[in-house]
mmCIF file of C-alpha atoms and ligand atoms in Angstrom:
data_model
loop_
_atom_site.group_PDB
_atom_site.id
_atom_site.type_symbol
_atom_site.label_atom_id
_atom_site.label_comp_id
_atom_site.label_asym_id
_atom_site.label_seq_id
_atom_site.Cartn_x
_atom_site.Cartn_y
_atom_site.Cartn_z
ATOM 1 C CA UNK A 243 21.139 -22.946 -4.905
ATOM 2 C CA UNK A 244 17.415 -24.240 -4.730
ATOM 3 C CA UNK A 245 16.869 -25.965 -8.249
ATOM 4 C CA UNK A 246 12.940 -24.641 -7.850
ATOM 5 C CA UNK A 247 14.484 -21.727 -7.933
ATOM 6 C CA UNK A 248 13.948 -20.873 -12.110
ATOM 7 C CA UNK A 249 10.807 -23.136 -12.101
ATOM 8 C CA UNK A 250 9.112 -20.421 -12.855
ATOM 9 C CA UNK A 251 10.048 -16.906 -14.330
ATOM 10 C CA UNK A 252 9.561 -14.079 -12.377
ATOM 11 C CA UNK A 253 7.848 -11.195 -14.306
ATOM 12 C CA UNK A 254 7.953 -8.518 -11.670
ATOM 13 C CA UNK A 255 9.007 -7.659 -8.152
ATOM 14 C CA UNK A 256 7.505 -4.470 -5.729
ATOM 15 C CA UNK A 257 7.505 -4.049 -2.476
ATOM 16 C CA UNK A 258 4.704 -6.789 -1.031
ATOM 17 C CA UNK A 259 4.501 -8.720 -4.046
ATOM 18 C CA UNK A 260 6.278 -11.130 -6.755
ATOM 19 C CA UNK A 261 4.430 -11.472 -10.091
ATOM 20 C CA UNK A 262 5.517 -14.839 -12.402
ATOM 21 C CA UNK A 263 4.524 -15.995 -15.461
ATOM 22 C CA UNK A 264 0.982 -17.730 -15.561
ATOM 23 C CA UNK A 265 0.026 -21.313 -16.364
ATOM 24 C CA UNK A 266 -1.880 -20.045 -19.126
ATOM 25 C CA UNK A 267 -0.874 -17.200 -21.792
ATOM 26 C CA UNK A 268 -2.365 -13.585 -20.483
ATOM 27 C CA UNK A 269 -2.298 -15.082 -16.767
ATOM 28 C CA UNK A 270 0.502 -14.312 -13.614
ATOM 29 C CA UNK A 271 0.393 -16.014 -10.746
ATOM 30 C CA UNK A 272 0.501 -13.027 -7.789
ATOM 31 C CA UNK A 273 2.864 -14.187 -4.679
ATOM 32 C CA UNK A 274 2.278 -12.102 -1.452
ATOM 33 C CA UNK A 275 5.548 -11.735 0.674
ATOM 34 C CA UNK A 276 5.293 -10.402 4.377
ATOM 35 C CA UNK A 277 7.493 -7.158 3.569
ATOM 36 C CA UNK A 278 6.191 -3.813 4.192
ATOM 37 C CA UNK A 279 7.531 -0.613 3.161
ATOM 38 C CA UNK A 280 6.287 2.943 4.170
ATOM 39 C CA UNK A 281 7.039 6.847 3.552
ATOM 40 C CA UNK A 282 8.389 5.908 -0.190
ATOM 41 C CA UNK A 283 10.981 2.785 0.928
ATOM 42 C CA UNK A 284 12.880 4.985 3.855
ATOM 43 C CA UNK A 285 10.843 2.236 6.230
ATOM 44 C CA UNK A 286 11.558 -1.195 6.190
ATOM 45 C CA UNK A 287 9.714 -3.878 7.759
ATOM 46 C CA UNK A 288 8.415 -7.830 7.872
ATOM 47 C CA UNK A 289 4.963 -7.934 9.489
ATOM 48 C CA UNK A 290 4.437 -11.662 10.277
ATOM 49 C CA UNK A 291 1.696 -13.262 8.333
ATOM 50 C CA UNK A 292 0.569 -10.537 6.080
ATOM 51 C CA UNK A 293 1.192 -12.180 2.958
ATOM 52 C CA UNK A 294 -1.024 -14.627 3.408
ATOM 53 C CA UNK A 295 -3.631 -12.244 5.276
ATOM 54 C CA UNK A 296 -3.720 -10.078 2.025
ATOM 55 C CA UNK A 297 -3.894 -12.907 -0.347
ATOM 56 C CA UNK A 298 -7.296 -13.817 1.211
ATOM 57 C CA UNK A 299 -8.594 -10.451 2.153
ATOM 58 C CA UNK A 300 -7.872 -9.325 -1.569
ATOM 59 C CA UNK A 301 -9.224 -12.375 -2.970
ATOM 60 C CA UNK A 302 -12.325 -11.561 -0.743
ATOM 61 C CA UNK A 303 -13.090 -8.267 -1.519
ATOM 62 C CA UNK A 304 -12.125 -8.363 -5.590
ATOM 63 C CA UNK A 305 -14.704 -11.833 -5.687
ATOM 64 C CA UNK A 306 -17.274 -9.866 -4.101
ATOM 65 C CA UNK A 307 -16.846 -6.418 -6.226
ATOM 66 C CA UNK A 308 -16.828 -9.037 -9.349
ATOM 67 C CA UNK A 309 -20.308 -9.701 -8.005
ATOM 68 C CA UNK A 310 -21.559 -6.336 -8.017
ATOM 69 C CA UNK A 311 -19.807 -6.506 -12.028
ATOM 70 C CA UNK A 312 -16.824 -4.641 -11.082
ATOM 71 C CA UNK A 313 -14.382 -6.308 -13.439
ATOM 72 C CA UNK A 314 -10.880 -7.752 -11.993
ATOM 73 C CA UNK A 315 -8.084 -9.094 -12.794
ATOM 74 C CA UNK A 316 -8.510 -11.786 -9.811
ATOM 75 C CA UNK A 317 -9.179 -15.399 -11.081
ATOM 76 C CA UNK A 318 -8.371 -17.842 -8.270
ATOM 77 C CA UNK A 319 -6.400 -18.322 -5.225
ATOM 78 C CA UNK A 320 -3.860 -20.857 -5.548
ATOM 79 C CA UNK A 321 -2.446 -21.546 -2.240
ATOM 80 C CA UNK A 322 -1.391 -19.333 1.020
ATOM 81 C CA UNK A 323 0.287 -16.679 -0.995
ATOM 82 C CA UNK A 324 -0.324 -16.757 -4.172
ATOM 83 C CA UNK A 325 -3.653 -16.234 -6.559
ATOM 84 C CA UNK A 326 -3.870 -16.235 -10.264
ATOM 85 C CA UNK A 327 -4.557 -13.160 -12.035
ATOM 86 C CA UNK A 328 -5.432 -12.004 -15.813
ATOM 87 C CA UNK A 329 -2.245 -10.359 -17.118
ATOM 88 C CA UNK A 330 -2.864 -6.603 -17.321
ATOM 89 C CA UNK A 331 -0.755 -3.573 -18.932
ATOM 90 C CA UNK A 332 -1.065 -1.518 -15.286
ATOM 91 C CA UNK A 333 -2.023 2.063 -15.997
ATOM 92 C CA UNK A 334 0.719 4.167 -13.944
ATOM 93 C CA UNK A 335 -1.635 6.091 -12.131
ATOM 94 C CA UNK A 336 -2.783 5.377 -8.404
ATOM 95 C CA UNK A 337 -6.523 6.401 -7.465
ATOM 96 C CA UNK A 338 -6.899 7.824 -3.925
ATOM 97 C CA UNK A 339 -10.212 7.551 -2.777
ATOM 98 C CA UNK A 340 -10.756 9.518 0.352
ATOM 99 C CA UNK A 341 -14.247 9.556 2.814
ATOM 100 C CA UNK A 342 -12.642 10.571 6.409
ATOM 101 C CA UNK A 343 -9.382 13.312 6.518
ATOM 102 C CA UNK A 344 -5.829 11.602 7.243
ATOM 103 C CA UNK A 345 -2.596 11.056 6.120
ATOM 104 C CA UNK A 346 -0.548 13.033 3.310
ATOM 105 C CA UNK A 347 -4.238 14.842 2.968
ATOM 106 C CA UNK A 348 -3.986 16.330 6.647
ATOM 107 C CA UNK A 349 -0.266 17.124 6.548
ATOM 108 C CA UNK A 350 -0.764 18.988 2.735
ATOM 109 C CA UNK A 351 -3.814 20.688 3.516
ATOM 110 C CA UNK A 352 -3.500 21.454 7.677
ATOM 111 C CA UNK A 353 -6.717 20.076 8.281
ATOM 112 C CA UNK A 354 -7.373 17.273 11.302
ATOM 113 C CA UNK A 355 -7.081 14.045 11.039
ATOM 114 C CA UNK A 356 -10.797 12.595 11.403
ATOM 115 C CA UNK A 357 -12.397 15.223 9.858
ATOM 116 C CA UNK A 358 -15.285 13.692 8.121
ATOM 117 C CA UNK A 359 -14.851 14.970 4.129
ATOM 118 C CA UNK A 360 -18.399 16.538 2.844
ATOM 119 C CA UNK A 361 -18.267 13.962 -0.183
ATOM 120 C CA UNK A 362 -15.802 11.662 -1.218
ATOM 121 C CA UNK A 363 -12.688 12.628 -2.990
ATOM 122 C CA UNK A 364 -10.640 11.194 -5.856
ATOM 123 C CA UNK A 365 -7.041 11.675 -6.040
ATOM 124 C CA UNK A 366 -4.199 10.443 -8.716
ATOM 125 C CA UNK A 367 -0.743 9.911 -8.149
ATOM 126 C CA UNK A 368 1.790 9.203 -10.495
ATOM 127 C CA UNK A 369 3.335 5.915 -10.270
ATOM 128 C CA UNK A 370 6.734 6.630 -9.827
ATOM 129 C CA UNK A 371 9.107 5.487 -6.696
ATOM 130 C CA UNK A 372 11.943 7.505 -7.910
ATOM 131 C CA UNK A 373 9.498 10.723 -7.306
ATOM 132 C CA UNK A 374 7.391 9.553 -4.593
ATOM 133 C CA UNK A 375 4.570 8.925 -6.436
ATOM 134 C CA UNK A 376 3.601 12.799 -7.099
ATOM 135 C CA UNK A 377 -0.082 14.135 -7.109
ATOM 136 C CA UNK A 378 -0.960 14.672 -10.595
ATOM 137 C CA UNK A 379 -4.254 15.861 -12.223
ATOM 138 C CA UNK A 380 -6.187 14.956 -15.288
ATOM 139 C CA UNK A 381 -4.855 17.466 -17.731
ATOM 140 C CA UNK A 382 -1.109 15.707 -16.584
ATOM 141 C CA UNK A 383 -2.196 12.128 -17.567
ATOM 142 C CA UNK A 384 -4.111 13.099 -20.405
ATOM 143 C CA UNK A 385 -1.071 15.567 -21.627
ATOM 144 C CA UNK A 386 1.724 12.484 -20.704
ATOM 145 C CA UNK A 387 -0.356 10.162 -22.540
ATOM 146 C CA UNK A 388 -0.660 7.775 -19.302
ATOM 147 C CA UNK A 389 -4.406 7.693 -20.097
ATOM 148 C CA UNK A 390 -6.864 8.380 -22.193
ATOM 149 C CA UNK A 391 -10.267 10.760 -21.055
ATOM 150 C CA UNK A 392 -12.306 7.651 -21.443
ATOM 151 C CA UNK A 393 -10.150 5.572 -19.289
ATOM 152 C CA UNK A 394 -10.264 8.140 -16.496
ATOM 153 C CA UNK A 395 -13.819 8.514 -16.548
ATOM 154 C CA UNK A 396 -13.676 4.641 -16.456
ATOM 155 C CA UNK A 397 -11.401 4.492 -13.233
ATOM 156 C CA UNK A 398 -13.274 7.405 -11.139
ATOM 157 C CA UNK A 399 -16.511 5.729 -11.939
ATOM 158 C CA UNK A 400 -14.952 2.382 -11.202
ATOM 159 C CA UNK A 401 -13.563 3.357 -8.164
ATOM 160 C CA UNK A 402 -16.709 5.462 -6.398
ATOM 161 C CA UNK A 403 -18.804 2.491 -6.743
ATOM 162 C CA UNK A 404 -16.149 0.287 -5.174
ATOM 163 C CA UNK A 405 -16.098 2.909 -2.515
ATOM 164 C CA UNK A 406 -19.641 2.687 -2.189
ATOM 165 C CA UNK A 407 -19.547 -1.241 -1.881
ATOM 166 C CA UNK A 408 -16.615 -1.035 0.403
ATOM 167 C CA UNK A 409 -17.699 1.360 2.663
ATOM 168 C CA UNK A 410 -20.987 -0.549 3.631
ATOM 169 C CA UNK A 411 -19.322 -4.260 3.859
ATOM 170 C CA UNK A 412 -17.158 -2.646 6.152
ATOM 171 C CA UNK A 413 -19.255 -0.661 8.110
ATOM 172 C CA UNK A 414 -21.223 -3.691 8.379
ATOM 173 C CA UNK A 415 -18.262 -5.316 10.505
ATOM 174 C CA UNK A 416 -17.651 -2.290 12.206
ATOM 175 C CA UNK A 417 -14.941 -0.570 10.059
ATOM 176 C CA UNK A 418 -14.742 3.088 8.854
ATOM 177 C CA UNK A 419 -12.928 3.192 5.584
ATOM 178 C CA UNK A 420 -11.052 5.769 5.745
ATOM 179 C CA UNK A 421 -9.247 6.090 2.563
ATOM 180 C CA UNK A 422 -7.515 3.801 0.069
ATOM 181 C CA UNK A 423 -5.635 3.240 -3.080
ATOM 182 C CA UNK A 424 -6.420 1.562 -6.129
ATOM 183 C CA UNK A 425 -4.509 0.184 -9.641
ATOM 184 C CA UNK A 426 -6.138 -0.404 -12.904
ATOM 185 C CA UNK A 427 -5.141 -2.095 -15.951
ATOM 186 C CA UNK A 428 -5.999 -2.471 -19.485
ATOM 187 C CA UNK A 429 -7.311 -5.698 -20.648
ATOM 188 C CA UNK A 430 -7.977 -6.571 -24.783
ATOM 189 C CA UNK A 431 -10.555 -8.974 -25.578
ATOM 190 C CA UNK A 432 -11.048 -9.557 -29.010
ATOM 191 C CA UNK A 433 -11.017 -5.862 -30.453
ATOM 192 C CA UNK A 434 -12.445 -4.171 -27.171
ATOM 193 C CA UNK A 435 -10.159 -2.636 -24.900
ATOM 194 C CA UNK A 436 -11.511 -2.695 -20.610
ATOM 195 C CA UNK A 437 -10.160 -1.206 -17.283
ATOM 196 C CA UNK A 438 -10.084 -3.840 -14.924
ATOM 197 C CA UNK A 439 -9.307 -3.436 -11.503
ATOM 198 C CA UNK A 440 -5.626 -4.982 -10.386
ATOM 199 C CA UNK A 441 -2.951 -5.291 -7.368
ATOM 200 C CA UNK A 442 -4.778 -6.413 -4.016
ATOM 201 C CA UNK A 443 -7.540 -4.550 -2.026
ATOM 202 C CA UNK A 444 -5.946 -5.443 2.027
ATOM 203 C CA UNK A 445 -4.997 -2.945 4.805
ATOM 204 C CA UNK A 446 -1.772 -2.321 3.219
ATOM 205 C CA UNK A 447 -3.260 0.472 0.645
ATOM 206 C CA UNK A 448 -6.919 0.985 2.756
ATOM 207 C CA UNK A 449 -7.004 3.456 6.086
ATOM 208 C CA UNK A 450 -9.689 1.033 8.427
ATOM 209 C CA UNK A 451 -10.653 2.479 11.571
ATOM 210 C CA UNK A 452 -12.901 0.541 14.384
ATOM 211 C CA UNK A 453 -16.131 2.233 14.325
ATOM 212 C CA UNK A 454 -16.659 2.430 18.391
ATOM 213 C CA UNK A 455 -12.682 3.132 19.327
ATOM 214 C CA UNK A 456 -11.094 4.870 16.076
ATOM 215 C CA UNK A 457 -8.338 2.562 16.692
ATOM 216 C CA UNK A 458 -6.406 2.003 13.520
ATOM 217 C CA UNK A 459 -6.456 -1.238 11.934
ATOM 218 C CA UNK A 460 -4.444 -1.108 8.794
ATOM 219 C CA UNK A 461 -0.622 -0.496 7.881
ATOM 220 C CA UNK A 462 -0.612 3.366 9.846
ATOM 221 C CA UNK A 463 0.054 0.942 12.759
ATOM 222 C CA UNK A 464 3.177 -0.454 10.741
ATOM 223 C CA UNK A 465 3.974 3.003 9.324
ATOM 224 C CA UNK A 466 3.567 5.155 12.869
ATOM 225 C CA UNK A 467 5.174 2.085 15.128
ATOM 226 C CA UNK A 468 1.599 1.691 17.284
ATOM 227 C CA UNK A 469 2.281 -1.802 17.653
ATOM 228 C CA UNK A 470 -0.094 -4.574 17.128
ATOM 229 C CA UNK A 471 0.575 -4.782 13.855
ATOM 230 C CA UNK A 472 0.038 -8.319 12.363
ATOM 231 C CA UNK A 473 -3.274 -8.617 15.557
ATOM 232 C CA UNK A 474 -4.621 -5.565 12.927
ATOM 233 C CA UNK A 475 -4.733 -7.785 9.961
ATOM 234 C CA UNK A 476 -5.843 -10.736 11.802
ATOM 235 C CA UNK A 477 -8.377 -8.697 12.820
ATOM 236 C CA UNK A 478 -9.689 -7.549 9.580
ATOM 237 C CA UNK A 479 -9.600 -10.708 8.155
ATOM 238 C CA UNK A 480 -11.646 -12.006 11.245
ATOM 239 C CA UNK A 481 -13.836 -9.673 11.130
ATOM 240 C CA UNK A 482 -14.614 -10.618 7.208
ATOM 241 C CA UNK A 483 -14.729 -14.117 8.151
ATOM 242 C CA UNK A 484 -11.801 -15.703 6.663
ATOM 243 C CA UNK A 485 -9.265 -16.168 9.159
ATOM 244 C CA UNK A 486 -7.635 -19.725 8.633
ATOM 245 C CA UNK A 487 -6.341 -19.595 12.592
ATOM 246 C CA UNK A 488 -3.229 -21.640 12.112
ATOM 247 C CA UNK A 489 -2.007 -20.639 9.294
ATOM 248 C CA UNK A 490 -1.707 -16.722 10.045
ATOM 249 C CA UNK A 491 1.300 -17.032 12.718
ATOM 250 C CA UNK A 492 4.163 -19.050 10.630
ATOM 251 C CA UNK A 493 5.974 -16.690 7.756
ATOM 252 C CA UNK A 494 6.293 -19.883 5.853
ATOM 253 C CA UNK A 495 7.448 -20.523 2.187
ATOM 254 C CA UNK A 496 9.958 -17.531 0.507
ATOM 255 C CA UNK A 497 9.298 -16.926 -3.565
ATOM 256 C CA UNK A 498 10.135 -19.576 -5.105
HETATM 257 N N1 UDP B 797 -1.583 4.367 -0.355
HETATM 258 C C1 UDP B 797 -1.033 3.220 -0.898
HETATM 259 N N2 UDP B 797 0.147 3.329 -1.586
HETATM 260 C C2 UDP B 797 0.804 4.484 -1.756
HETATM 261 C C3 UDP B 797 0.240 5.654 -1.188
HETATM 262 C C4 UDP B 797 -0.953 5.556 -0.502
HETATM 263 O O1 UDP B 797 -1.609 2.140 -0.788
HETATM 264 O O2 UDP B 797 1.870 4.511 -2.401
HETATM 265 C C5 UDP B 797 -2.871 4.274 0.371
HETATM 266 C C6 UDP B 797 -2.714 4.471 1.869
HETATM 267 O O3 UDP B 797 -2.593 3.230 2.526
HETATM 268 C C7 UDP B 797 -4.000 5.148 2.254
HETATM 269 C C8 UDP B 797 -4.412 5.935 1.004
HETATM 270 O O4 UDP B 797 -3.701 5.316 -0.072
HETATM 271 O O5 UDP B 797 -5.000 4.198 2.531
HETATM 272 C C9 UDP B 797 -4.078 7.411 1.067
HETATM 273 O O6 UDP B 797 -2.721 7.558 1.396
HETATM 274 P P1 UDP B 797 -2.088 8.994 1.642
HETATM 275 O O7 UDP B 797 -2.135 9.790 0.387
HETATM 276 O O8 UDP B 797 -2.700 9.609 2.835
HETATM 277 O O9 UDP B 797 -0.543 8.732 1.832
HETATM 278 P P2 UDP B 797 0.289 8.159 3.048
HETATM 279 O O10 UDP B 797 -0.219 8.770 4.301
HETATM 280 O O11 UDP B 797 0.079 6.679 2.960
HETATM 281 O O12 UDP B 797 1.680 8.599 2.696
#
């Protein structure tokens, strides 16, 4: 057994990620692992490189929503996969924010994929694997105590701005976004309680399509077996500017 093994303590493993305890009290460091999992865990998958693809294209896009004052729970990026974060208690609740018709939103409501929506729409999902993360609405969170009124109007005003920022870096590198998911946690400091904004922002929760080709750049290529999978990421990343060209091929360095 690797003695680096319980160098560290590990606080929390999902699906593409490995929290462990921070350097500091109230940090984690946040360890990106190649894994990919689709349609609620029945898919299994490794997609070569992604780890360290997310790291920087979250690390990216939550330093540049920090500069428009979105607050984060990103600090710095350590290393290939991993980034330190503020420790957060995660709200259970996933935020959906949807410009362009696809996925479960086509299949629940029979409408076509690529239908442009009229406005943008917020959705929440209960964080829950064991039940597929059900659609749930305000009176549910507010009823099951998962948060407050404040704290929603918080997140949905959090997140339409991020859409707004989003949508135009994107479309300025010739990327519809689609759709995509968002976490939130709540953060004390001093006596004051804030929602920051937590997990990653990569094409593993965002639907990116090219602007000229529709062609799907993001995990539907993973999910619907379109092939090209890790090129996708690559290519987002390029297209932001921060692929490291070496470094993406190798799925170097497990969790330690
Ligand atoms: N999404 C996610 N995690 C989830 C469910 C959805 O990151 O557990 C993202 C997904 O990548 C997409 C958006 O949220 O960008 C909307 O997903 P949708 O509800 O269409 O579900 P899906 O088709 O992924 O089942």
């Amino acid at each position: 057994m690797n003695f680096r093994m319980n160098r560290r303590r590990r606080v929390y493993e999902g699906k593409a990620k490995v929290l462990f305890e921070g350097p500091e009290p109230g940090t984690l460091v946040q360890y990106f692992k190649d894994d990919a999992t689709a349609f609620n865990n029945q898919k299994k998958g490794t997609i070569t490189g992604k780890g360290v693809l997310n790291n920087r294209i979250s690390e990216y896009l939550m330093t540049k929503l920090g500069e428009i004052g979105v607050p984060t729970h990103f600090m710095k990026r350590l290393n290939m996969r991993e980034q330190l974060i503020r420790r957060v208690e995660i709200i259970p609740i996933e935020i959906v924010v949807r410009n362009i018709v696809a996925g479960s939103l086509a299949k629940r409501l029979g409408i076509p994929e690529g239908t442009v929506l009229p406005r943008s729409i917020v959705e929440f999902y209960y964080k829950k694997d064991e039940l597929g993360d059900p659609m749930v609405s305000d009176e549910h969170i507010t009823a099951f105590g998962w948060a407050n009124p404040h704290e929603i109007d918080e997140m949905m005003s959090l997140s339409l701005r991020i859409n707004d920022y989003m949508s135009g870096l994107f479309l300025g590198i010739g990327l519809k976004l689609v759709d995509f998911k968002l976490e939130f946690g709540r953060l004390w400091d001093n006596d004051e309680l804030h929602i920051i904004l937590a997990d990653e922002i990569s094409p593993d929760n965002c639907r990116l399509w090219d602007v000229k080709t529709n062609e799907k750049m993001d995990k539907d290529r993973f999910r619907h077996d379109l092939g090209k999978v890790e090129e996708a990421y690559q290519e987002v990343a390029r297209r932001l500017g921060i692929l490291m060209p070496e470094s993406v091929i190798t799925s170097e360095g497990q969790p330690e």
